[in-house]
PDB file of C-alpha atoms in Angstrom:
ATOM      1  CA  MET A   2      73.379  93.924 121.278  1.00 51.00           C
ATOM      2  CA  PRO A   3      76.904  94.383 119.881  1.00 51.00           C
ATOM      3  CA  HIS A   4      80.017  94.466 122.017  1.00 49.00           C
ATOM      4  CA  PHE A   5      82.849  97.586 120.810  1.00 50.00           C
ATOM      5  CA  ASN A   6      86.042  97.408 121.531  1.00 49.00           C
ATOM      6  CA  LEU A   7      86.728 101.349 122.256  1.00 47.00           C
ATOM      7  CA  PRO A   8      89.844 102.951 122.621  1.00 50.00           C
ATOM      8  CA  ARG A   9      90.503 104.332 126.404  1.00 49.00           C
ATOM      9  CA  LEU A  10      89.315 107.885 125.913  1.00 45.00           C
ATOM     10  CA  THR A  11      88.872 110.482 128.917  1.00 46.00           C
ATOM     11  CA  CYS A  12      87.527 114.455 128.106  1.00 44.00           C
ATOM     12  CA  PHE A  13      88.227 117.128 130.630  1.00 48.00           C
ATOM     13  CA  THR A  14      86.608 119.626 127.902  1.00 46.00           C
ATOM     14  CA  SER A  15      83.294 121.229 128.752  1.00 45.00           C
ATOM     15  CA  ALA A  16      82.762 119.596 125.450  1.00 51.00           C
ATOM     16  CA  ALA A  17      82.882 115.994 126.986  1.00 53.00           C
ATOM     17  CA  ARG A  18      79.855 115.005 125.040  1.00 53.00           C
ATOM     18  CA  ALA A  19      81.035 116.482 121.838  1.00 57.00           C
ATOM     19  CA  CYS A  20      84.425 114.566 122.103  1.00 55.00           C
ATOM     20  CA  LEU A  21      82.664 111.156 122.946  1.00 54.00           C
ATOM     21  CA  ALA A  22      80.293 111.765 119.991  1.00 56.00           C
ATOM     22  CA  ALA A  23      83.600 112.133 117.925  1.00 58.00           C
ATOM     23  CA  THR A  24      85.247 109.128 119.083  1.00 58.00           C
ATOM     24  CA  LEU A  25      82.238 106.998 118.892  1.00 55.00           C
ATOM     25  CA  GLY A  26      81.431 108.037 115.596  1.00 57.00           C
ATOM     26  CA  ALA A  27      84.977 107.023 114.244  1.00 57.00           C
ATOM     27  CA  ALA A  28      84.388 103.556 116.533  1.00 56.00           C
ATOM     28  CA  LEU A  29      81.454 103.023 114.360  1.00 60.00           C
ATOM     29  CA  GLY A  30      82.870 104.202 111.119  1.00 61.00           C
ATOM     30  CA  THR A  31      80.826 106.973 110.841  1.00 64.00           C
ATOM     31  CA  VAL A  32      82.849 109.756 109.191  1.00 63.00           C
ATOM     32  CA  PRO A  33      82.478 113.376 109.365  1.00 69.00           C
ATOM     33  CA  ALA A  34      80.679 115.493 106.361  1.00 69.00           C
ATOM     34  CA  GLY A  35      83.430 116.435 103.818  1.00 74.00           C
ATOM     35  CA  ALA A  36      85.634 113.953 105.162  1.00 83.00           C
ATOM     36  CA  ALA A  37      87.885 112.293 102.563  1.00 89.00           C
ATOM     37  CA  LEU A  38      89.417 109.369 102.079  1.00 92.00           C
ATOM     38  CA  ILE A  39      93.082 109.272 101.083  1.00 90.00           C
ATOM     39  CA  MET A  40      93.763 107.290  98.260  1.00 90.00           C
ATOM     40  CA  HIS A  41      97.406 105.594  97.469  1.00 91.00           C
ATOM     41  CA  LYS A  42      98.668 102.855  94.812  1.00 93.00           C
ATOM     42  CA  ASP A  43     101.385 100.078  96.411  1.00 95.00           C
ATOM     43  CA  LEU A  44     104.231  98.345  95.517  1.00 96.00           C
ATOM     44  CA  SER A  45     102.497  94.929  94.347  1.00 97.00           C
ATOM     45  CA  LEU A  46     105.138  91.721  95.411  1.00 98.00           C
ATOM     46  CA  ASP A  47     105.471  90.819  91.572  1.00 98.00           C
ATOM     47  CA  ILE A  48     106.662  94.454  90.747  1.00 98.00           C
ATOM     48  CA  ALA A  49     109.244  94.729  93.603  1.00 98.00           C
ATOM     49  CA  LYS A  50     110.342  91.121  93.020  1.00 98.00           C
ATOM     50  CA  THR A  51     110.681  91.860  89.258  1.00 98.00           C
ATOM     51  CA  LEU A  52     112.755  95.194  89.913  1.00 98.00           C
ATOM     52  CA  ALA A  53     115.028  93.374  92.330  1.00 98.00           C
ATOM     53  CA  GLU A  54     115.567  90.860  90.097  1.00 98.00           C
ATOM     54  CA  ALA A  55     116.474  92.899  87.153  1.00 98.00           C
ATOM     55  CA  ALA A  56     118.906  94.940  89.327  1.00 98.00           C
ATOM     56  CA  VAL A  57     121.179  92.273  90.363  1.00 98.00           C
ATOM     57  CA  ALA A  58     121.329  90.749  86.840  1.00 98.00           C
ATOM     58  CA  ALA A  59     122.256  93.931  85.198  1.00 98.00           C
ATOM     59  CA  CYS A  60     124.909  94.303  88.000  1.00 98.00           C
ATOM     60  CA  ALA A  61     125.632  90.733  87.466  1.00 98.00           C
ATOM     61  CA  ALA A  62     125.915  91.366  83.830  1.00 97.00           C
ATOM     62  CA  LYS A  63     128.562  94.106  84.404  1.00 97.00           C
ATOM     63  CA  GLY A  64     130.633  91.671  86.956  1.00 97.00           C
ATOM     64  CA  TYR A  65     129.546  93.086  90.213  1.00 98.00           C
ATOM     65  CA  PRO A  66     127.483  91.270  92.647  1.00 98.00           C
ATOM     66  CA  VAL A  67     125.282  92.941  94.418  1.00 98.00           C
ATOM     67  CA  SER A  68     122.371  92.949  96.857  1.00 98.00           C
ATOM     68  CA  ALA A  69     119.053  94.908  96.111  1.00 98.00           C
ATOM     69  CA  VAL A  70     116.413  95.909  98.568  1.00 98.00           C
ATOM     70  CA  VAL A  71     112.427  97.025  97.356  1.00 98.00           C
ATOM     71  CA  VAL A  72     110.805  99.049 100.208  1.00 98.00           C
ATOM     72  CA  ASP A  73     107.120  99.773 100.799  1.00 98.00           C
ATOM     73  CA  ARG A  74     105.915 103.581 101.435  1.00 97.00           C
ATOM     74  CA  ASP A  75     106.690 103.141 104.666  1.00 97.00           C
ATOM     75  CA  GLY A  76     109.974 101.933 104.649  1.00 98.00           C
ATOM     76  CA  GLU A  77     109.324  98.230 105.312  1.00 98.00           C
ATOM     77  CA  THR A  78     111.241  95.865 103.253  1.00 98.00           C
ATOM     78  CA  ILE A  79     108.939  93.925 100.128  1.00 98.00           C
ATOM     79  CA  VAL A  80     111.756  92.019  98.831  1.00 98.00           C
ATOM     80  CA  ALA A  81     115.648  91.660  99.255  1.00 98.00           C
ATOM     81  CA  MET A  82     117.743  89.952  97.732  1.00 98.00           C
ATOM     82  CA  HIS A  83     121.406  88.989  98.205  1.00 97.00           C
ATOM     83  CA  GLY A  84     123.206  88.383  94.906  1.00 96.00           C
ATOM     84  CA  ASP A  85     125.738  85.184  94.787  1.00 96.00           C
ATOM     85  CA  GLU A  86     129.193  86.500  95.799  1.00 97.00           C
ATOM     86  CA  ALA A  87     127.685  89.792  96.705  1.00 98.00           C
ATOM     87  CA  GLY A  88     129.401  90.972 100.698  1.00 97.00           C
ATOM     88  CA  LEU A  89     128.013  90.494 103.920  1.00 96.00           C
ATOM     89  CA  HIS A  90     127.497  94.047 104.233  1.00 97.00           C
ATOM     90  CA  THR A  91     125.913  94.791 101.449  1.00 98.00           C
ATOM     91  CA  MET A  92     122.025  93.456 102.145  1.00 98.00           C
ATOM     92  CA  GLU A  93     122.033  96.466 104.813  1.00 98.00           C
ATOM     93  CA  ASN A  94     123.158  98.946 102.940  1.00 98.00           C
ATOM     94  CA  ALA A  95     120.758  98.303 100.218  1.00 98.00           C
ATOM     95  CA  ARG A  96     118.290  98.270 102.866  1.00 98.00           C
ATOM     96  CA  ARG A  97     119.003 101.525 104.222  1.00 98.00           C
ATOM     97  CA  LYS A  98     119.269 103.268 100.838  1.00 98.00           C
ATOM     98  CA  ALA A  99     115.762 102.096  99.573  1.00 98.00           C
ATOM     99  CA  TYR A 100     114.496 103.582 103.114  1.00 98.00           C
ATOM    100  CA  THR A 101     116.682 106.516 102.544  1.00 98.00           C
ATOM    101  CA  ALA A 102     115.198 107.736  98.938  1.00 98.00           C
ATOM    102  CA  THR A 103     111.411 106.658 100.103  1.00 98.00           C
ATOM    103  CA  ALA A 104     111.888 108.570 103.343  1.00 98.00           C
ATOM    104  CA  PHE A 105     113.542 112.068 102.078  1.00 98.00           C
ATOM    105  CA  LYS A 106     111.658 111.462  98.362  1.00 98.00           C
ATOM    106  CA  GLN A 107     114.650 111.785  96.585  1.00 98.00           C
ATOM    107  CA  PRO A 108     117.860 109.537  94.943  1.00 98.00           C
ATOM    108  CA  THR A 109     120.428 108.872  97.941  1.00 98.00           C
ATOM    109  CA  ALA A 110     123.187 110.746  95.307  1.00 98.00           C
ATOM    110  CA  GLU A 111     120.986 113.452  95.577  1.00 98.00           C
ATOM    111  CA  TYR A 112     120.861 113.334  99.533  1.00 97.00           C
ATOM    112  CA  ALA A 113     124.512 112.477 100.137  1.00 97.00           C
ATOM    113  CA  LYS A 114     125.612 115.693  98.026  1.00 97.00           C
ATOM    114  CA  LYS A 115     123.680 117.904 100.774  1.00 96.00           C
ATOM    115  CA  LEU A 116     126.397 116.671 103.451  1.00 94.00           C
ATOM    116  CA  GLN A 117     128.953 119.393 101.555  1.00 95.00           C
ATOM    117  CA  ASP A 118     126.806 122.035 103.373  1.00 96.00           C
ATOM    118  CA  PRO A 119     127.901 122.515 107.081  1.00 95.00           C
ATOM    119  CA  ASN A 120     124.471 123.562 107.944  1.00 95.00           C
ATOM    120  CA  SER A 121     122.901 120.954 106.279  1.00 95.00           C
ATOM    121  CA  VAL A 122     120.390 119.396 108.402  1.00 96.00           C
ATOM    122  CA  VAL A 123     121.342 116.358 106.629  1.00 95.00           C
ATOM    123  CA  HIS A 124     124.063 116.053 109.283  1.00 95.00           C
ATOM    124  CA  GLN A 125     121.364 115.469 112.375  1.00 96.00           C
ATOM    125  CA  GLN A 126     119.099 113.087 109.770  1.00 96.00           C
ATOM    126  CA  VAL A 127     121.905 110.508 109.189  1.00 95.00           C
ATOM    127  CA  THR A 128     121.932 109.899 113.156  1.00 94.00           C
ATOM    128  CA  LEU A 129     118.438 108.292 112.472  1.00 96.00           C
ATOM    129  CA  PRO A 130     118.108 104.737 112.378  1.00 94.00           C
ATOM    130  CA  ASN A 131     117.992 103.504 108.809  1.00 97.00           C
ATOM    131  CA  VAL A 132     119.065 106.789 107.046  1.00 97.00           C
ATOM    132  CA  ILE A 133     122.036 106.391 105.135  1.00 98.00           C
ATOM    133  CA  ALA A 134     123.697 108.658 103.103  1.00 97.00           C
ATOM    134  CA  ILE A 135     125.115 106.889 100.007  1.00 97.00           C
ATOM    135  CA  PRO A 136     124.603 106.127  96.270  1.00 98.00           C
ATOM    136  CA  GLY A 137     122.633 103.894  95.302  1.00 98.00           C
ATOM    137  CA  GLY A 138     118.976 104.307  96.418  1.00 98.00           C
ATOM    138  CA  GLN A 139     116.061 105.612  94.705  1.00 98.00           C
ATOM    139  CA  PRO A 140     112.398 106.562  95.111  1.00 98.00           C
ATOM    140  CA  ILE A 141     109.733 104.327  93.033  1.00 98.00           C
ATOM    141  CA  LYS A 142     107.190 106.638  92.149  1.00 97.00           C
ATOM    142  CA  ILE A 143     104.008 106.683  90.234  1.00 95.00           C
ATOM    143  CA  GLY A 144     103.543 110.555  88.925  1.00 92.00           C
ATOM    144  CA  ASN A 145     105.025 112.572  91.846  1.00 93.00           C
ATOM    145  CA  ALA A 146     103.625 110.070  94.584  1.00 95.00           C
ATOM    146  CA  VAL A 147     106.683 108.596  96.175  1.00 97.00           C
ATOM    147  CA  ILE A 148     105.563 104.386  96.271  1.00 98.00           C
ATOM    148  CA  GLY A 149     108.459 102.985  97.902  1.00 98.00           C
ATOM    149  CA  GLY A 150     112.182 102.866  97.038  1.00 98.00           C
ATOM    150  CA  VAL A 151     114.743 100.554  95.686  1.00 98.00           C
ATOM    151  CA  GLY A 152     118.514 100.401  96.917  1.00 98.00           C
ATOM    152  CA  VAL A 153     121.466  98.299  95.657  1.00 98.00           C
ATOM    153  CA  SER A 154     124.479  97.776  97.074  1.00 98.00           C
ATOM    154  CA  GLY A 155     127.892  96.316  95.884  1.00 98.00           C
ATOM    155  CA  SER A 156     129.115  97.865  92.664  1.00 96.00           C
ATOM    156  CA  PRO A 157     131.677 100.564  92.571  1.00 93.00           C
ATOM    157  CA  GLY A 158     129.766 103.633  91.759  1.00 94.00           C
ATOM    158  CA  VAL A 159     127.345 101.342  89.194  1.00 96.00           C
ATOM    159  CA  ASP A 160     124.581 100.813  91.481  1.00 98.00           C
ATOM    160  CA  ASP A 161     122.223 103.317  90.784  1.00 98.00           C
ATOM    161  CA  GLU A 162     122.690 102.329  86.780  1.00 98.00           C
ATOM    162  CA  CYS A 163     121.648  98.908  87.865  1.00 98.00           C
ATOM    163  CA  ILE A 164     118.533 100.355  89.911  1.00 98.00           C
ATOM    164  CA  ASN A 165     117.660 102.142  86.268  1.00 98.00           C
ATOM    165  CA  ALA A 166     117.600  99.024  84.261  1.00 97.00           C
ATOM    166  CA  GLY A 167     114.954  97.402  87.296  1.00 97.00           C
ATOM    167  CA  LEU A 168     113.212 101.118  86.827  1.00 97.00           C
ATOM    168  CA  GLU A 169     113.240 100.163  83.119  1.00 97.00           C
ATOM    169  CA  LYS A 170     111.871  96.675  83.241  1.00 97.00           C
ATOM    170  CA  VAL A 171     108.732  97.672  85.485  1.00 97.00           C
ATOM    171  CA  LYS A 172     107.900 101.367  84.027  1.00 96.00           C
ATOM    172  CA  ASP A 173     105.251 100.279  82.589  1.00 95.00           C
ATOM    173  CA  GLN A 174     103.578  98.539  85.710  1.00 95.00           C
ATOM    174  CA  LEU A 175     104.651 101.811  87.578  1.00 94.00           C
ATOM    175  CA  GLN A 176     101.072 103.733  86.343  1.00 87.00           C
TER     176      GLN A 176
END
């Protein structure tokens, strides 16, 4: 007889049997009629690495030592690169920029502009862990779907240009 590790369940309603059946069905892998799976594409390590390397190289070519971070759709770091001579703070800033661009599905430069409105919810959002309202973060998209984010930190106002160089390098892979 097979053994299943089922979630702890308490059904207090008159529909206890339906509740139990639904839980057992989910645990056993059955899917209700008409249910559909959510399909999505994810960033590969190779794409993330190429993007980060190209962004760091683009800034280095302009004379700016930077750090670059690429995160996945959940804001988890895939690649983090601390460029030669980049400041101590740049790695954390780059990570937070990548996270913010992913979480809010927009460039951090656009997100930062919302701080000019005293009634904007951004004033509360920037108190959340990992959120930062500084230019230099871009969402990574396939069509309209955000599949991750990239952040660069360390150049005086050139971070987004360096990210764009990296995105240009991987654009054919983001299909």
